[in-house]
């Protein structure tokens, strides 16, 4: 087995159609643009290969990643979301100093539509339920 470190939007060391499986578990939250990821995954997969991809629900970024600190849930941000543009400058500086990964939220158009635009056929979909949020 060989481990290769790289950027998921570019797979330059890998030849076209060289994999049977690309496993992409929510890594796109660390990518400013997600469509290049889907294009590269499609490029390196053999015909009939599988992409297993996970994504954060865009609503998570629309209400803010610290929704538990809100007294009432409100839409605060738009999609696409970027910590670089949306985070309080002081909080952003702390994240950078502590080397905390910055996150990016993507629209369903880019998450799912980007996959089909790259050439994939979505043949299955599993939704993980978020904790129930109630108004009190």
mmCIF file of C-alpha atoms in Angstrom:
data_model
loop_
_atom_site.group_PDB
_atom_site.id
_atom_site.type_symbol
_atom_site.label_atom_id
_atom_site.label_comp_id
_atom_site.label_asym_id
_atom_site.label_seq_id
_atom_site.Cartn_x
_atom_site.Cartn_y
_atom_site.Cartn_z
ATOM 1 C CA UNK A 1 0.000 0.000 0.000
ATOM 2 C CA UNK A 2 1.213 3.496 -0.810
ATOM 3 C CA UNK A 3 0.068 6.782 0.741
ATOM 4 C CA UNK A 4 0.182 9.926 -1.371
ATOM 5 C CA UNK A 5 -0.463 13.342 0.108
ATOM 6 C CA UNK A 6 -1.973 15.946 -2.171
ATOM 7 C CA UNK A 7 -4.800 18.311 -2.930
ATOM 8 C CA UNK A 8 -8.115 16.650 -3.748
ATOM 9 C CA UNK A 9 -8.884 19.120 -6.536
ATOM 10 C CA UNK A 10 -5.855 17.861 -8.475
ATOM 11 C CA UNK A 11 -4.665 14.280 -8.754
ATOM 12 C CA UNK A 12 -1.610 14.873 -10.967
ATOM 13 C CA UNK A 13 0.350 11.749 -10.010
ATOM 14 C CA UNK A 14 -2.535 9.495 -11.034
ATOM 15 C CA UNK A 15 -3.259 8.427 -14.572
ATOM 16 C CA UNK A 16 -6.705 8.638 -16.140
ATOM 17 C CA UNK A 17 -8.954 5.673 -15.282
ATOM 18 C CA UNK A 18 -6.518 4.216 -12.725
ATOM 19 C CA UNK A 19 -8.875 3.506 -9.788
ATOM 20 C CA UNK A 20 -11.953 1.392 -9.128
ATOM 21 C CA UNK A 21 -12.982 3.421 -6.067
ATOM 22 C CA UNK A 22 -12.621 6.989 -4.844
ATOM 23 C CA UNK A 23 -13.664 7.422 -1.210
ATOM 24 C CA UNK A 24 -14.316 11.053 -0.359
ATOM 25 C CA UNK A 25 -15.713 11.390 3.185
ATOM 26 C CA UNK A 26 -16.759 15.044 3.612
ATOM 27 C CA UNK A 27 -13.310 16.296 2.580
ATOM 28 C CA UNK A 28 -14.916 18.959 0.403
ATOM 29 C CA UNK A 29 -15.548 21.130 3.475
ATOM 30 C CA UNK A 30 -11.840 21.962 3.250
ATOM 31 C CA UNK A 31 -11.981 22.853 -0.468
ATOM 32 C CA UNK A 32 -12.881 26.390 -1.570
ATOM 33 C CA UNK A 33 -14.264 24.960 -4.839
ATOM 34 C CA UNK A 34 -15.778 21.465 -4.981
ATOM 35 C CA UNK A 35 -16.452 21.036 -8.704
ATOM 36 C CA UNK A 36 -12.765 20.434 -9.552
ATOM 37 C CA UNK A 37 -12.798 17.596 -6.997
ATOM 38 C CA UNK A 38 -15.642 15.842 -8.824
ATOM 39 C CA UNK A 39 -13.955 16.358 -12.198
ATOM 40 C CA UNK A 40 -10.701 14.825 -10.957
ATOM 41 C CA UNK A 41 -12.469 11.927 -9.250
ATOM 42 C CA UNK A 42 -14.279 11.142 -12.489
ATOM 43 C CA UNK A 43 -11.029 11.390 -14.464
ATOM 44 C CA UNK A 44 -9.137 8.872 -12.305
ATOM 45 C CA UNK A 45 -11.993 6.344 -12.043
ATOM 46 C CA UNK A 46 -12.232 3.448 -14.460
ATOM 47 C CA UNK A 47 -15.546 2.966 -16.270
ATOM 48 C CA UNK A 48 -17.900 1.387 -13.742
ATOM 49 C CA UNK A 49 -15.816 2.720 -10.842
ATOM 50 C CA UNK A 50 -17.475 4.090 -7.726
ATOM 51 C CA UNK A 51 -17.310 7.443 -5.999
ATOM 52 C CA UNK A 52 -18.379 7.234 -2.357
ATOM 53 C CA UNK A 53 -18.750 10.828 -1.240
ATOM 54 C CA UNK A 54 -20.028 12.520 1.877
ATOM 55 C CA UNK A 55 -20.986 16.145 2.277
ATOM 56 C CA UNK A 56 -22.003 18.448 5.087
ATOM 57 C CA UNK A 57 -25.566 19.703 4.851
ATOM 58 C CA UNK A 58 -25.440 23.256 3.420
ATOM 59 C CA UNK A 59 -27.888 24.380 6.124
ATOM 60 C CA UNK A 60 -25.148 23.763 8.681
ATOM 61 C CA UNK A 61 -23.188 26.650 7.177
ATOM 62 C CA UNK A 62 -26.220 28.861 6.629
ATOM 63 C CA UNK A 63 -27.072 28.938 10.345
ATOM 64 C CA UNK A 64 -23.436 29.010 11.416
ATOM 65 C CA UNK A 65 -21.179 26.323 12.735
ATOM 66 C CA UNK A 66 -21.904 27.421 16.313
ATOM 67 C CA UNK A 67 -25.696 27.170 16.100
ATOM 68 C CA UNK A 68 -25.785 25.763 19.629
ATOM 69 C CA UNK A 69 -24.781 29.251 20.811
ATOM 70 C CA UNK A 70 -27.824 30.882 19.195
ATOM 71 C CA UNK A 71 -30.923 31.496 21.279
ATOM 72 C CA UNK A 72 -33.066 31.157 18.156
ATOM 73 C CA UNK A 73 -31.827 29.603 14.963
ATOM 74 C CA UNK A 74 -31.524 32.134 12.182
ATOM 75 C CA UNK A 75 -30.099 32.090 8.700
ATOM 76 C CA UNK A 76 -26.883 34.081 9.089
ATOM 77 C CA UNK A 77 -24.808 33.198 6.025
ATOM 78 C CA UNK A 78 -25.270 32.407 2.368
ATOM 79 C CA UNK A 79 -23.997 29.503 0.323
ATOM 80 C CA UNK A 80 -21.314 29.198 -0.863
ATOM 81 C CA UNK A 81 -19.884 29.761 2.602
ATOM 82 C CA UNK A 82 -16.284 30.498 3.529
ATOM 83 C CA UNK A 83 -14.774 30.879 6.994
ATOM 84 C CA UNK A 84 -12.373 33.333 5.347
ATOM 85 C CA UNK A 85 -15.225 35.679 4.451
ATOM 86 C CA UNK A 86 -17.839 34.956 7.130
ATOM 87 C CA UNK A 87 -15.951 34.374 10.349
ATOM 88 C CA UNK A 88 -15.409 37.191 12.834
ATOM 89 C CA UNK A 89 -11.873 38.523 12.107
ATOM 90 C CA UNK A 90 -10.697 37.879 15.672
ATOM 91 C CA UNK A 91 -11.996 34.293 15.603
ATOM 92 C CA UNK A 92 -10.406 33.793 12.197
ATOM 93 C CA UNK A 93 -7.045 34.979 13.520
ATOM 94 C CA UNK A 94 -7.257 32.505 16.421
ATOM 95 C CA UNK A 95 -8.062 29.669 14.001
ATOM 96 C CA UNK A 96 -5.102 30.590 11.820
ATOM 97 C CA UNK A 97 -2.746 30.851 14.818
ATOM 98 C CA UNK A 98 -3.924 27.472 16.151
ATOM 99 C CA UNK A 99 -3.780 25.893 12.680
ATOM 100 C CA UNK A 100 -7.486 25.009 12.885
ATOM 101 C CA UNK A 101 -8.748 23.946 9.454
ATOM 102 C CA UNK A 102 -10.957 26.518 7.773
ATOM 103 C CA UNK A 103 -14.200 25.281 6.241
ATOM 104 C CA UNK A 104 -16.204 25.959 3.117
ATOM 105 C CA UNK A 105 -19.900 25.222 2.598
ATOM 106 C CA UNK A 106 -21.159 24.392 -0.885
ATOM 107 C CA UNK A 107 -24.557 24.513 -2.547
ATOM 108 C CA UNK A 108 -26.435 21.369 -3.510
ATOM 109 C CA UNK A 109 -25.985 22.548 -7.094
ATOM 110 C CA UNK A 110 -22.220 22.202 -6.677
ATOM 111 C CA UNK A 111 -22.323 19.133 -4.424
ATOM 112 C CA UNK A 112 -24.767 17.003 -6.421
ATOM 113 C CA UNK A 113 -25.059 18.862 -9.708
ATOM 114 C CA UNK A 114 -21.283 19.076 -9.853
ATOM 115 C CA UNK A 115 -21.089 15.289 -9.671
ATOM 116 C CA UNK A 116 -23.527 14.763 -12.523
ATOM 117 C CA UNK A 117 -21.891 17.554 -14.556
ATOM 118 C CA UNK A 118 -18.562 15.723 -14.130
ATOM 119 C CA UNK A 119 -20.164 12.603 -15.628
ATOM 120 C CA UNK A 120 -21.305 10.622 -12.596
ATOM 121 C CA UNK A 121 -24.713 8.991 -12.256
ATOM 122 C CA UNK A 122 -26.047 9.240 -8.693
ATOM 123 C CA UNK A 123 -27.296 5.739 -7.955
ATOM 124 C CA UNK A 124 -27.760 5.959 -4.212
ATOM 125 C CA UNK A 125 -28.256 8.519 -1.503
ATOM 126 C CA UNK A 126 -28.050 8.122 2.269
ATOM 127 C CA UNK A 127 -29.136 10.949 4.518
ATOM 128 C CA UNK A 128 -27.830 11.210 8.051
ATOM 129 C CA UNK A 129 -30.285 12.905 10.346
ATOM 130 C CA UNK A 130 -29.275 15.988 12.270
ATOM 131 C CA UNK A 131 -30.266 16.362 15.913
ATOM 132 C CA UNK A 132 -33.857 17.478 16.249
ATOM 133 C CA UNK A 133 -34.088 21.220 16.738
ATOM 134 C CA UNK A 134 -37.150 22.510 18.515
ATOM 135 C CA UNK A 135 -38.385 25.996 19.216
ATOM 136 C CA UNK A 136 -39.052 26.531 22.925
#
